[in-house]
C-alpha cells in the first residue's frame, strides 16, 4: 500500500490511468447501460456516482490539496482554487461526470505539458551526459584513470578511439577524426591533428590521440554551456513576465465576476438561482489561465532547447524574444567576418638576382623562431626550396621586424619604418593589405637594397557573403562593421560584403561609443545586435541589446558578457538563430491570441446558457492542450536555415 501511495503522489501518468479506470465505467453506467437496461436505472445511477467520485478523488485530490495549501499561504487566487470551487459546485448540482472530467483532463493537460517541456529540455540536459566522469592521464610514467575533476591544466591526457573528450584539450600527437555534432549540430566529422583544440563533449572517432589539458573541469566549455543553460531557463522574456503579471490580476477578477453573475440576475432580474449558479461555475472552469501560464513559457523554452541542439546557446527567454526584433546588426571584423589569420596574397620580387622561391626561403629562415602572425602567414604560404644561405645571429627588432646574417650580408625583414632606417624608400602598396619588406645590406657598402615585398591580408570567411544575404532576406535593415584595423582595410571589406556602414581604427572604448550611437538612434521597438569574438569586444557585447559571441575563438570574457553564444563558431548560426527566435515569438503570440479568443467566445456562450460544463472543460483543458501542441511545433521543425 505504501508503494501505491508513493507512486500515486509522484507519478502523474499513474494517477491518470487509475482515474480513467474509474471514469470510463462511470460513462458506461450513466450513458450506455441505461439504454439496454432502463429498468435498472437506479442501480446505474449509484454505480456511475461512485465511479465518477472515485475518478474525481484520484485525479483531483492533488489539485484540492494544492488549493488548500495556497489558501493557508494566503495565495488562493490560483488555477487550483478556481478548479476546486468550480468542481465542488458542479458536484453540488449533481454534475458528477463534469466534475471528474475537469480534474481528469487537467491532469492529462499537465502531463502533456510536462512531456513537451521534458523533450524541449532534453537537448540541454543531455549535455550533462556527454563528458565522461574519468580521464586517462599520464602520471608517474603510466596512464592512470582519475576523476576528471582532479585533472590539472597542463597534464597529458590519452583520448582513446570512441571516447568523448572530458576536458578542453589541445592535440599534441596523433591524427584522426572527431564528431562535434553533440555540441555544434554539425553532422560531418572534422579532421584533427597536432595543434588542434578539442572541446569537452567532442567524440573521438578513429585513432587514439595524445592531448594537453587546457582547462579544468569547471572551466571547460561543456561545463560553461550547462551552467549558462541552467541560468537561461530562469531568465524570462517580456511576454512571459507580462503573462505572469496578467495571471496574478486575472484570477481575482474572474472570481469576482463569477460571484456577480451568480448574484445579480436572480436579485435584480428574477433569474433562477440554480441556473445562474451553474453559469458562474462554468465561468470559473472556462477562465482557468492554464493555456497562457503554461504554453507561453513552454514556447520560449522549446526555442532555447532547439537552438542549443544546433550549437546556439541563448541565455534566456528575454534574449530570445529581443533577438526576434533585431533590425540593426553590427559585426566585429577580425575573427568574426574574417578568419583572423593573415594570408600572403602576393610576393613581389624587386631584385633580379633573386627568385620568388629564394626570397620566400630567406623570409622563412629569418622568421623560423618567431610565433608572430606574420611568421605564421609566411609558413602557411608554402614551403620554398632551401637556399644555400644559412642565416644566424637572428635578432628581434621590436616594433620593426627581425634581422639575420651570413658570412657576407645582413638581411632584414620588417615594416616600412625598418626600411626607412636602412635608407630605403618603401614602394607604395595596396593600403588594404599589410606589407612586409625583405632587404639585404652589405657591410662593405653604404647602401642596402630592397629584395622583395610580401603583401598580406586577413581573409573574409567563405560563408560571410551568404550570411549577409540571408540576414537581408530576414529583414535586417542595417548591417555594419567595426574594427580596430585600418579604416582603408575595413572599408574595402565592408563594401565587398555589401554592408551599410563601417568604422576602422577603433579602440575598445571607441567601439563602445560607436555602438551607443546605434542604440540611441535605433527605430522605436527594434533591437541592435552586436557580433564579436575577442576580449576587446566584451564592453560592446555587454551594452548591445543582444550581444552575440563566437565561442570557439572567443575569449571567456566575451562569452560571459554575451546574450547569445555560437558554440559552432559559424556565421551561418546567426540567421538560423534569428529564424528560431522569430518563429518562437510568433507561436507565443498565437497561443495568447488563440487562448483568449476561445475563452471569450465560450464565456459569451455560457452566459447565454449555450453549451454547459463540457464546453467549459474544452475551453480550459482543450485549449491548453492545443496551445502546448502549437508550442511543440518549434521543436518539430528542424530546418530553420531556410526559414525567412
Coordinates of C-alpha atoms in Angstrom, one line a residue:
X1 CA 0.0 0.0 0.0
X2 CA 2.9 2.3 0.8
X3 CA 4.3 1.8 -2.7
X4 CA 0.9 2.6 -4.2
X5 CA 0.7 5.8 -2.3
X6 CA 4.2 6.8 -3.1
X7 CA 3.7 6.2 -6.8
X8 CA 0.3 8.0 -6.7
X9 CA 2.0 11.1 -5.3
X10 CA 4.9 11.2 -7.6
X11 CA 3.7 9.7 -10.9
X12 CA 1.1 11.8 -12.8
X13 CA 0.6 9.2 -15.5
X14 CA -0.1 6.6 -12.8
X15 CA -2.9 8.8 -11.5
X16 CA -4.3 9.4 -15.0
X17 CA -4.5 5.6 -15.6
X18 CA -6.3 5.0 -12.3
X19 CA -8.7 7.9 -12.9
X20 CA -9.5 6.6 -16.3
X21 CA -10.1 3.2 -14.8
X22 CA -12.9 4.7 -12.8
X23 CA -14.1 7.4 -15.2
X24 CA -14.7 5.1 -18.2
X25 CA -17.0 2.7 -16.2
X26 CA -18.8 5.8 -14.9
X27 CA -19.6 6.8 -18.6
X28 CA -20.8 3.3 -19.3
X29 CA -23.0 3.2 -16.2
X30 CA -24.5 6.7 -16.9
X31 CA -24.8 6.8 -20.7
X32 CA -24.6 3.3 -22.3
X33 CA -26.0 0.6 -20.0
X34 CA -29.3 2.5 -19.2
X35 CA -30.1 2.3 -23.0
X36 CA -30.1 -1.5 -22.8
X37 CA -31.4 -2.0 -19.2
X38 CA -33.5 1.1 -18.3
X39 CA -35.3 -0.9 -15.6
X40 CA -32.1 -0.8 -13.5
X41 CA -31.7 3.0 -13.8
X42 CA -31.3 3.5 -10.0
X43 CA -28.5 0.9 -9.9
X44 CA -26.7 2.6 -12.8
X45 CA -27.1 6.0 -11.1
X46 CA -25.5 4.8 -7.9
X47 CA -22.7 3.0 -9.8
X48 CA -22.0 5.9 -12.0
X49 CA -21.9 8.3 -9.0
X50 CA -19.4 6.0 -7.2
X51 CA -17.2 5.7 -10.3
X52 CA -17.2 9.4 -11.0
X53 CA -16.5 10.2 -7.3
X54 CA -13.5 7.8 -7.3
X55 CA -12.2 9.3 -10.6
X56 CA -12.6 12.7 -9.0
X57 CA -10.7 11.7 -5.9
X58 CA -7.8 10.0 -7.8
X59 CA -7.4 12.9 -10.3
X60 CA -8.5 15.8 -8.2
X61 CA -7.1 15.2 -4.7
X62 CA -3.6 16.7 -5.6
X63 CA -5.3 19.8 -7.0
X64 CA -7.6 20.2 -4.0
X65 CA -4.7 19.7 -1.6
X66 CA -2.6 22.3 -3.5
X67 CA -5.5 24.7 -3.4
X68 CA -5.8 24.2 0.4
X69 CA -2.1 24.8 0.9
X70 CA -2.4 28.0 -1.2
X71 CA -5.3 29.2 0.8
X72 CA -3.4 28.7 4.0
X73 CA -0.5 30.7 2.5
X74 CA -2.9 33.4 1.5
X75 CA -2.2 32.9 -2.1
X76 CA -5.6 31.5 -3.1
X77 CA -6.3 33.2 -6.4
X78 CA -4.8 30.4 -8.5
X79 CA -6.0 27.9 -11.1
X80 CA -6.1 25.2 -8.4
X81 CA -8.5 27.3 -6.3
X82 CA -10.7 28.0 -9.4
X83 CA -11.0 24.4 -10.3
X84 CA -11.7 23.3 -6.8
X85 CA -14.6 25.6 -6.1
X86 CA -16.0 25.0 -9.7
X87 CA -15.9 21.2 -9.3
X88 CA -17.4 21.4 -5.7
X89 CA -20.2 23.4 -7.1
X90 CA -20.7 21.0 -10.0
X91 CA -21.0 18.1 -7.6
X92 CA -23.5 20.1 -5.5
X93 CA -25.6 20.4 -8.7
X94 CA -25.3 16.7 -9.4
X95 CA -22.9 17.1 -12.3
X96 CA -20.5 14.3 -11.2
X97 CA -19.3 13.4 -14.6
X98 CA -18.4 17.1 -15.4
X99 CA -16.6 17.5 -12.0
X100 CA -14.5 14.3 -12.6
X101 CA -13.8 15.3 -16.2
X102 CA -12.4 18.7 -15.1
X103 CA -9.8 17.1 -12.8
X104 CA -9.0 14.2 -15.2
X105 CA -8.4 16.4 -18.2
X106 CA -6.4 18.9 -16.1
X107 CA -4.1 16.0 -15.2
X108 CA -3.9 15.0 -18.9
X109 CA -3.1 18.6 -19.8
X110 CA -0.4 18.9 -17.1
X111 CA 1.1 15.5 -18.2
X112 CA 1.2 16.6 -21.9
X113 CA 2.8 19.9 -20.9
X114 CA 5.4 18.1 -18.8
X115 CA 6.2 15.7 -21.7
X116 CA 6.6 18.6 -24.1
X117 CA 8.8 20.5 -21.6
X118 CA 11.0 17.5 -21.0
X119 CA 11.5 17.0 -24.7
X120 CA 12.4 20.7 -25.1
X121 CA 14.8 20.5 -22.2
X122 CA 16.3 17.2 -23.4
X123 CA 18.8 18.9 -25.8
X124 CA 20.2 20.8 -22.9
X125 CA 20.1 18.1 -20.2
X126 CA 21.7 15.6 -22.5
X127 CA 24.8 17.7 -22.4
X128 CA 25.5 16.6 -18.9
X129 CA 25.9 13.0 -20.1
X130 CA 28.4 13.9 -22.8
X131 CA 31.6 14.3 -20.8
X132 CA 33.0 11.2 -19.1
X133 CA 33.5 11.2 -15.3
X134 CA 37.0 9.9 -15.6
X135 CA 40.1 10.7 -17.7
X136 CA 43.3 8.7 -18.7
X137 CA 46.2 10.9 -17.5
X138 CA 49.9 10.3 -17.6
X139 CA 51.2 10.2 -14.1
X140 CA 54.4 8.7 -12.7
X141 CA 55.2 7.3 -16.2
X142 CA 51.9 5.4 -16.5
X143 CA 48.4 6.1 -17.8
X144 CA 46.1 6.4 -14.8
X145 CA 42.3 6.7 -14.8
X146 CA 41.4 9.6 -12.5
X147 CA 38.3 11.6 -11.8
X148 CA 38.0 14.4 -14.4
X149 CA 37.6 17.0 -11.7
X150 CA 41.1 16.1 -10.4
X151 CA 42.9 16.6 -13.7
X152 CA 45.1 19.7 -13.8
X153 CA 45.8 22.1 -16.6
X154 CA 49.0 21.1 -18.5
X155 CA 48.7 17.4 -17.8
X156 CA 48.9 14.9 -20.7
X157 CA 45.7 13.0 -21.4
X158 CA 45.1 10.0 -23.6
X159 CA 41.9 10.1 -25.7
X160 CA 41.0 6.7 -26.9
X161 CA 39.1 5.9 -30.1
X162 CA 35.3 6.0 -29.4
X163 CA 35.8 8.1 -26.3
X164 CA 34.4 11.5 -25.6
X165 CA 36.7 14.4 -24.6
X166 CA 36.3 15.0 -20.9
X167 CA 38.0 18.4 -20.8
X168 CA 39.1 21.1 -23.2
X169 CA 42.4 19.9 -24.7
X170 CA 44.9 20.5 -27.5
X171 CA 46.1 17.6 -29.6
X172 CA 49.9 17.1 -29.3
X173 CA 50.2 13.7 -31.0
X174 CA 48.1 11.8 -33.5
X175 CA 45.8 12.3 -36.5
X176 CA 42.2 11.4 -36.6
X177 CA 38.6 12.5 -37.0
X178 CA 36.2 13.8 -34.3
X179 CA 32.4 14.2 -34.2
X180 CA 31.3 17.6 -32.8
X181 CA 27.6 17.2 -33.5
X182 CA 26.5 17.0 -29.8
X183 CA 27.9 20.5 -29.2
X184 CA 27.6 22.2 -32.6
X185 CA 24.9 20.3 -34.5
X186 CA 27.4 19.8 -37.4
X187 CA 26.9 16.3 -38.9
X188 CA 30.2 15.9 -40.8
X189 CA 33.2 14.7 -38.9
X190 CA 36.2 17.0 -38.6
X191 CA 39.8 16.0 -39.1
X192 CA 42.2 16.9 -36.4
X193 CA 46.0 16.8 -35.9
X194 CA 48.7 18.1 -33.5
X195 CA 47.9 21.7 -32.6
X196 CA 44.1 21.4 -33.0
X197 CA 41.8 22.3 -30.0
X198 CA 39.1 19.8 -28.9
X199 CA 36.2 21.0 -26.8
X200 CA 34.8 18.8 -24.0
X201 CA 32.0 16.7 -25.2
X202 CA 33.5 16.0 -28.6
X203 CA 33.6 12.4 -29.7
X204 CA 36.9 10.9 -30.9
X205 CA 36.0 8.6 -33.9
X206 CA 39.1 6.8 -35.2
X207 CA 42.5 6.7 -33.5
X208 CA 43.9 7.4 -30.1
X209 CA 45.1 11.0 -29.6
X210 CA 47.5 12.3 -27.0
X211 CA 46.4 15.7 -25.8
X212 CA 47.4 18.5 -23.4
X213 CA 44.8 19.7 -20.9
X214 CA 43.9 23.4 -21.5
X215 CA 41.2 23.9 -18.9
X216 CA 40.0 22.4 -15.7
X217 CA 36.6 20.7 -15.5
X218 CA 34.9 23.7 -14.0
X219 CA 36.3 26.0 -16.7
X220 CA 35.7 23.6 -19.6
X221 CA 33.4 24.5 -22.5
X222 CA 30.8 21.8 -21.7
X223 CA 30.6 22.9 -18.0
X224 CA 30.1 26.5 -19.1
X225 CA 27.3 25.5 -21.5
X226 CA 25.5 23.5 -18.8
X227 CA 25.9 26.4 -16.3
X228 CA 24.7 29.0 -18.7
X229 CA 21.8 26.8 -19.9
X230 CA 20.6 26.5 -16.4
X231 CA 20.7 30.2 -16.0
X232 CA 18.9 30.7 -19.3
X233 CA 15.9 28.7 -18.2
X234 CA 15.4 31.2 -15.3
X235 CA 15.5 34.3 -17.4
X236 CA 12.1 35.3 -18.6
X237 CA 11.2 37.4 -21.6
X238 CA 8.9 40.4 -21.5
X239 CA 6.0 38.4 -22.9
X240 CA 6.5 35.7 -20.2
X241 CA 6.7 38.4 -17.4
X242 CA 3.5 40.0 -18.8
X243 CA 1.6 36.7 -18.7
X244 CA 2.8 36.1 -15.1
X245 CA 1.6 39.6 -14.0
X246 CA -1.6 39.1 -16.0
X247 CA -2.4 35.8 -14.2
X248 CA -2.0 37.5 -10.8
X249 CA -4.7 40.0 -11.5
X250 CA -6.8 37.8 -13.8
X251 CA -7.8 35.2 -11.2
X252 CA -9.4 37.5 -8.6
X253 CA -11.2 39.4 -11.4
X254 CA -12.6 36.1 -12.7
X255 CA -13.8 35.1 -9.2
X256 CA -15.4 38.4 -8.6
X257 CA -17.1 38.3 -12.0
X258 CA -18.4 34.7 -11.2
X259 CA -19.9 36.0 -7.9
X260 CA -21.6 38.9 -9.7
X261 CA -23.0 36.6 -12.4
X262 CA -24.4 34.3 -9.7
X263 CA -26.0 37.1 -7.6
X264 CA -27.1 40.0 -9.9
X265 CA -29.5 38.3 -12.3
X266 CA -31.5 36.5 -9.6
X267 CA -31.6 39.5 -7.3
X268 CA -32.5 42.2 -9.9
X269 CA -34.0 40.4 -12.9
X270 CA -35.7 37.4 -11.3
X271 CA -33.3 34.8 -12.7
X272 CA -33.2 31.2 -11.4
X273 CA -30.6 30.8 -8.7
X274 CA -29.5 27.3 -9.7
X275 CA -29.3 28.2 -13.4
X276 CA -27.1 31.2 -12.7
X277 CA -25.1 29.3 -10.2
X278 CA -24.3 26.7 -12.9
X279 CA -23.3 29.5 -15.3
X280 CA -21.0 31.1 -12.7
X281 CA -19.3 27.6 -12.2
X282 CA -18.9 27.3 -16.0
X283 CA -17.2 30.7 -16.0
X284 CA -14.7 29.6 -13.3
X285 CA -13.7 26.5 -15.3
X286 CA -13.5 28.4 -18.6
X287 CA -11.4 31.1 -17.1
X288 CA -8.5 29.0 -15.7
X289 CA -5.4 30.6 -17.2
X290 CA -3.6 27.2 -17.8
X291 CA -3.2 27.7 -21.6
X292 CA -1.5 31.1 -21.1
X293 CA 0.5 30.3 -18.0
X294 CA 1.9 27.0 -19.4
X295 CA 2.1 27.4 -23.2
X296 CA 3.9 30.8 -23.4
X297 CA 6.9 29.8 -21.2
X298 CA 7.0 26.5 -23.0
X299 CA 7.3 28.1 -26.4
X300 CA 10.3 30.1 -25.2
X301 CA 11.9 27.1 -23.5
X302 CA 11.3 25.0 -26.7
X303 CA 13.0 27.7 -28.8
X304 CA 16.0 27.8 -26.4
X305 CA 16.3 24.0 -26.4
X306 CA 16.2 23.7 -30.1
X307 CA 18.8 26.4 -30.5
X308 CA 21.0 24.7 -28.0
X309 CA 20.8 21.4 -30.0
X310 CA 22.0 23.5 -33.0
X311 CA 25.1 24.8 -31.2
X312 CA 23.5 28.2 -30.3
X313 CA 23.3 29.0 -26.6
X314 CA 20.6 31.6 -25.9
X315 CA 20.7 32.9 -22.4
X316 CA 17.1 33.1 -21.5
X317 CA 13.7 34.0 -22.9
X318 CA 14.4 37.7 -22.8
X319 CA 17.4 37.3 -25.2
X320 CA 15.3 35.0 -27.5
X321 CA 12.4 37.5 -27.6
X322 CA 14.5 40.6 -28.1
X323 CA 16.7 39.0 -30.8
X324 CA 13.5 38.5 -32.9
X325 CA 13.1 42.3 -33.0
X326 CA 16.6 42.9 -34.3
X327 CA 16.8 45.4 -37.2
X328 CA 20.4 46.6 -36.8
X329 CA 23.3 44.2 -36.6
X330 CA 26.9 45.3 -36.2
X331 CA 29.8 42.9 -36.7
X332 CA 33.4 43.0 -35.4
X333 CA 35.7 42.3 -38.3
X334 CA 38.7 40.2 -37.3
X335 CA 37.8 36.7 -36.3
X336 CA 34.1 37.3 -36.9
X337 CA 33.6 38.2 -40.5
X338 CA 37.2 37.3 -41.3
X339 CA 39.3 34.3 -40.4
X340 CA 41.5 36.4 -38.1
X341 CA 44.5 34.9 -39.8
X342 CA 46.9 36.8 -42.1
X343 CA 47.5 35.2 -45.5
X344 CA 50.2 36.0 -48.1
X345 CA 48.3 37.4 -51.1
X346 CA 51.2 38.4 -53.2
X347 CA 55.0 38.2 -53.3
X348 CA 56.7 41.0 -55.4
X349 CA 60.4 40.2 -56.2
X350 CA 62.2 43.5 -56.7
X351 CA 65.8 42.3 -57.3
X352 CA 66.6 40.3 -60.5
X353 CA 69.3 38.3 -58.7
X354 CA 66.6 36.5 -56.6
X355 CA 63.7 34.3 -57.5
X356 CA 60.4 34.1 -55.6
X357 CA 61.5 30.8 -54.1
X358 CA 64.7 32.3 -52.8
X359 CA 63.1 35.4 -51.1
X360 CA 60.4 33.2 -49.5
X361 CA 63.1 30.9 -48.2
X362 CA 65.1 33.8 -46.8
X363 CA 61.9 35.2 -45.1
X364 CA 61.1 31.8 -43.6
X365 CA 64.6 31.4 -42.3
X366 CA 64.5 34.9 -40.7
X367 CA 61.2 34.0 -39.0
X368 CA 62.0 30.4 -38.1
X369 CA 62.0 31.1 -34.4
X370 CA 59.0 33.5 -34.4
X371 CA 55.4 32.9 -33.4
X372 CA 54.3 36.3 -34.8
X373 CA 51.2 36.3 -37.0
X374 CA 53.3 37.3 -40.0
X375 CA 55.7 34.4 -39.4
X376 CA 52.7 32.1 -39.3
X377 CA 51.4 33.6 -42.5
X378 CA 54.7 33.1 -44.3
X379 CA 54.8 29.5 -43.2
X380 CA 51.3 28.9 -44.5
X381 CA 52.3 30.5 -47.8
X382 CA 54.1 27.3 -48.7
X383 CA 57.4 25.6 -48.4
X384 CA 60.2 27.1 -50.5
X385 CA 63.4 25.2 -51.6
X386 CA 66.1 25.9 -49.1
X387 CA 68.7 28.4 -50.1
X388 CA 72.4 27.9 -49.9
X389 CA 72.5 30.8 -47.4
X390 CA 72.4 29.8 -43.8
X391 CA 71.4 32.7 -41.6
X392 CA 72.4 33.0 -38.0
X393 CA 72.6 35.7 -35.4
X394 CA 68.9 36.3 -35.6
X395 CA 67.9 39.4 -33.7
X396 CA 64.4 40.7 -32.9
X397 CA 64.0 44.4 -33.7
X398 CA 61.0 45.5 -31.5
X399 CA 58.3 47.3 -33.5
X400 CA 60.3 46.9 -36.7
X401 CA 61.0 43.3 -37.6
X402 CA 63.8 40.8 -37.5
X403 CA 67.5 40.8 -38.6
X404 CA 69.8 37.9 -39.6
X405 CA 73.2 37.5 -41.2
X406 CA 75.5 35.1 -43.0
X407 CA 79.2 35.4 -43.8
X408 CA 78.7 38.2 -46.4
X409 CA 75.4 40.0 -45.9
X410 CA 72.9 41.2 -43.4
X411 CA 69.2 40.5 -44.1
X412 CA 66.2 42.4 -42.7
X413 CA 62.5 41.5 -42.7
X414 CA 60.1 44.0 -41.4
X415 CA 57.8 47.1 -41.9
X416 CA 58.3 50.4 -43.8
X417 CA 59.9 52.0 -40.7
X418 CA 62.6 49.4 -40.7
X419 CA 63.3 50.1 -44.4
X420 CA 63.4 53.8 -43.7
X421 CA 66.1 53.2 -41.0
X422 CA 68.1 51.5 -43.7
X423 CA 67.8 54.4 -46.0
X424 CA 65.3 52.6 -48.3
X425 CA 62.1 54.1 -49.7
X426 CA 59.4 51.5 -49.3
X427 CA 57.3 51.3 -52.5
X428 CA 53.6 52.2 -52.4
X429 CA 51.4 49.2 -51.9
X430 CA 47.7 48.4 -51.6
X431 CA 46.5 50.2 -48.5
X432 CA 44.1 47.4 -47.8
X433 CA 47.0 45.0 -47.3
X434 CA 49.8 44.8 -44.8
X435 CA 53.3 45.0 -46.4
X436 CA 56.4 43.2 -45.1
X437 CA 59.7 44.1 -46.8
X438 CA 62.8 42.0 -47.3
X439 CA 66.1 43.8 -47.6
X440 CA 69.8 43.0 -47.9
X441 CA 72.7 45.0 -46.6
X442 CA 76.4 44.5 -47.5
X443 CA 78.6 45.7 -44.6
X444 CA 81.2 46.9 -47.2
X445 CA 78.7 49.1 -48.9
X446 CA 76.8 52.1 -47.6
X447 CA 73.5 51.4 -49.4
X448 CA 71.2 48.5 -48.6
X449 CA 68.9 47.1 -51.4
X450 CA 65.3 46.0 -51.3
X451 CA 64.8 42.4 -52.4
X452 CA 61.0 41.7 -52.1
X453 CA 57.7 42.8 -50.7
X454 CA 55.2 40.4 -49.2
X455 CA 51.6 41.6 -49.2
X456 CA 49.4 40.1 -46.6
X457 CA 45.7 40.4 -45.7
X458 CA 43.1 38.9 -43.4
X459 CA 40.8 36.6 -45.4
X460 CA 37.0 37.1 -45.3
X461 CA 35.2 33.9 -44.3
X462 CA 33.8 32.0 -47.2
X463 CA 30.4 31.9 -45.6
X464 CA 30.2 35.7 -44.8
X465 CA 28.7 36.9 -48.1
X466 CA 25.9 34.2 -47.9
X467 CA 25.1 35.0 -44.3
X468 CA 24.8 38.8 -45.1
X469 CA 22.3 37.9 -47.9
X470 CA 20.3 35.7 -45.6
X471 CA 20.1 38.5 -43.0
X472 CA 18.9 40.8 -45.7
X473 CA 16.1 38.3 -46.5
X474 CA 15.3 38.2 -42.8
X475 CA 14.7 42.0 -42.9
X476 CA 17.7 43.2 -41.1
X477 CA 17.6 46.8 -42.3
X478 CA 21.1 47.9 -41.3
X479 CA 24.3 45.8 -41.3
X480 CA 27.6 47.4 -40.2
X481 CA 31.2 46.6 -39.3
X482 CA 33.5 48.0 -36.6
X483 CA 37.2 47.1 -36.2
X484 CA 40.5 48.2 -34.8
X485 CA 42.1 47.5 -38.2
X486 CA 43.0 50.3 -40.6
X487 CA 39.9 52.2 -42.0
X488 CA 41.0 51.6 -45.6
X489 CA 41.0 47.8 -44.9
X490 CA 37.7 47.9 -43.2
X491 CA 36.1 50.0 -45.9
X492 CA 37.3 47.7 -48.7
X493 CA 36.0 44.5 -47.0
X494 CA 32.7 46.2 -45.9
X495 CA 32.0 47.3 -49.4
X496 CA 32.8 43.8 -50.8
X497 CA 30.3 42.3 -48.4
X498 CA 27.6 45.0 -49.2
X499 CA 27.4 46.4 -45.6
X500 CA 25.7 49.7 -44.9
X501 CA 28.3 51.2 -42.6
X502 CA 31.8 50.7 -41.3
X503 CA 34.4 52.2 -39.0
X504 CA 38.1 51.4 -38.5
X505 CA 41.0 52.4 -36.3
X506 CA 38.8 51.9 -33.2
X507 CA 39.9 51.1 -29.7
X508 CA 37.6 49.1 -27.5
X509 CA 36.2 52.4 -26.0
X510 CA 35.7 53.8 -29.5
X511 CA 33.7 50.7 -30.4
X512 CA 31.6 51.2 -27.3
X513 CA 30.9 54.8 -28.2
X514 CA 30.0 53.9 -31.8
X515 CA 27.6 51.2 -30.6
X516 CA 26.0 53.6 -28.2
X517 CA 25.2 55.9 -31.2
X518 CA 23.4 53.0 -32.9
X519 CA 21.4 52.2 -29.7
X520 CA 20.4 55.9 -29.3
X521 CA 19.3 56.2 -32.9
X522 CA 17.5 52.9 -33.4
X523 CA 13.9 52.9 -34.5
X524 CA 11.2 52.5 -31.8
X525 CA 10.5 48.9 -30.9
X526 CA 13.6 47.5 -32.6
X527 CA 16.8 46.0 -31.3
X528 CA 20.5 46.4 -32.0
X529 CA 22.7 43.2 -32.0
X530 CA 26.5 43.1 -31.9
X531 CA 28.6 40.1 -33.0
X532 CA 32.1 39.8 -31.7
X533 CA 34.7 37.3 -30.5
X534 CA 37.6 38.9 -28.6
X535 CA 38.2 40.3 -25.2
X536 CA 38.2 43.8 -26.7
X537 CA 34.6 43.2 -27.8
X538 CA 33.4 42.5 -24.3
X539 CA 32.2 46.0 -23.5
X540 CA 30.2 46.2 -26.8
X541 CA 28.7 42.7 -26.2
X542 CA 27.6 43.7 -22.8
X543 CA 25.9 47.0 -23.8
X544 CA 24.2 45.8 -27.0
X545 CA 20.5 44.8 -26.9
X546 CA 21.7 41.4 -28.0
X547 CA 25.4 40.5 -27.7
X548 CA 26.5 37.5 -29.8
X549 CA 29.8 35.8 -29.1
X550 CA 31.7 33.5 -31.4
X551 CA 32.6 30.9 -28.7
X552 CA 35.3 28.7 -30.3
X553 CA 37.7 31.5 -31.0
X554 CA 36.2 33.9 -28.5
X555 CA 37.5 34.8 -25.1
X556 CA 35.9 33.6 -21.9
X557 CA 35.1 37.2 -21.0
X558 CA 33.2 37.7 -24.4
X559 CA 31.2 34.5 -23.8
X560 CA 30.2 35.6 -20.3
X561 CA 29.2 39.1 -21.5
X562 CA 27.1 37.9 -24.4
X563 CA 23.4 37.2 -24.5
X564 CA 23.9 34.5 -27.2
X565 CA 26.9 32.2 -27.7
X566 CA 27.6 30.5 -31.0
X567 CA 29.3 27.3 -29.9
X568 CA 29.6 26.2 -33.5
X569 CA 31.6 29.4 -34.2
X570 CA 29.9 29.6 -37.6
X571 CA 28.3 32.7 -39.0
X572 CA 25.5 30.6 -40.5
X573 CA 24.2 30.1 -37.0
X574 CA 23.2 33.8 -36.8
X575 CA 20.3 33.7 -39.4
X576 CA 19.3 30.3 -38.1
X577 CA 19.0 31.7 -34.5
X578 CA 17.1 34.7 -35.8
X579 CA 14.7 32.4 -37.6
X580 CA 14.2 30.3 -34.5
X581 CA 13.6 33.4 -32.3
X582 CA 11.0 34.9 -34.7
X583 CA 9.2 31.5 -35.0
X584 CA 9.1 31.2 -31.2
X585 CA 7.7 34.7 -30.8
X586 CA 5.0 34.1 -33.4
X587 CA 4.0 30.9 -31.7
X588 CA 3.9 32.5 -28.2
X589 CA 1.7 35.3 -29.6
X590 CA -0.5 32.7 -31.4
X591 CA -1.0 30.9 -28.1
X592 CA -2.0 34.2 -26.4
X593 CA -4.5 35.2 -29.1
X594 CA -5.9 31.7 -29.6
X595 CA -6.4 31.1 -25.9
X596 CA -8.1 34.5 -25.2
X597 CA -10.3 34.3 -28.3
X598 CA -11.6 30.8 -27.4
X599 CA -12.2 31.7 -23.7
X600 CA -14.0 34.9 -24.6
X601 CA -16.3 33.1 -27.1
X602 CA -17.1 30.3 -24.6
X603 CA -17.8 32.8 -21.8
X604 CA -20.3 34.5 -24.0
X605 CA -21.9 31.2 -24.9
X606 CA -22.0 30.2 -21.2
X607 CA -23.7 33.5 -20.2
X608 CA -26.5 32.7 -22.7
X609 CA -26.7 29.1 -21.3
X610 CA -25.3 27.7 -24.6
X611 CA -23.1 24.7 -24.0
X612 CA -22.5 23.8 -20.4
X613 CA -19.8 22.3 -18.3
X614 CA -18.4 20.2 -21.1
X615 CA -17.7 23.2 -23.4
X616 CA -16.2 24.9 -20.3
X617 CA -13.8 21.9 -20.0
X618 CA -12.8 22.3 -23.6
X619 CA -12.2 26.0 -23.1
X620 CA -9.8 25.2 -20.3
X621 CA -8.1 21.9 -20.8
X622 CA -8.7 21.5 -24.6
X623 CA -7.3 25.0 -25.3
X624 CA -4.3 24.2 -23.1
X625 CA -3.5 21.0 -25.0
X626 CA -3.8 22.8 -28.3
X627 CA -1.6 25.6 -27.2
X628 CA 1.0 23.1 -25.9
X629 CA 0.9 21.2 -29.2
X630 CA 1.3 24.5 -31.0
X631 CA 4.4 25.3 -28.9
X632 CA 5.9 21.9 -29.7
X633 CA 5.9 22.8 -33.4
X634 CA 9.1 24.8 -32.7
X635 CA 11.0 21.6 -31.9
X636 CA 9.4 19.6 -34.7
X637 CA 10.7 21.9 -37.4
X638 CA 14.4 21.2 -37.9
X639 CA 15.4 23.3 -40.9
X640 CA 15.5 26.9 -39.8
X641 CA 18.4 27.8 -42.0
X642 CA 16.0 28.4 -44.9
X643 CA 13.2 30.0 -42.9
X644 CA 12.8 33.7 -43.8

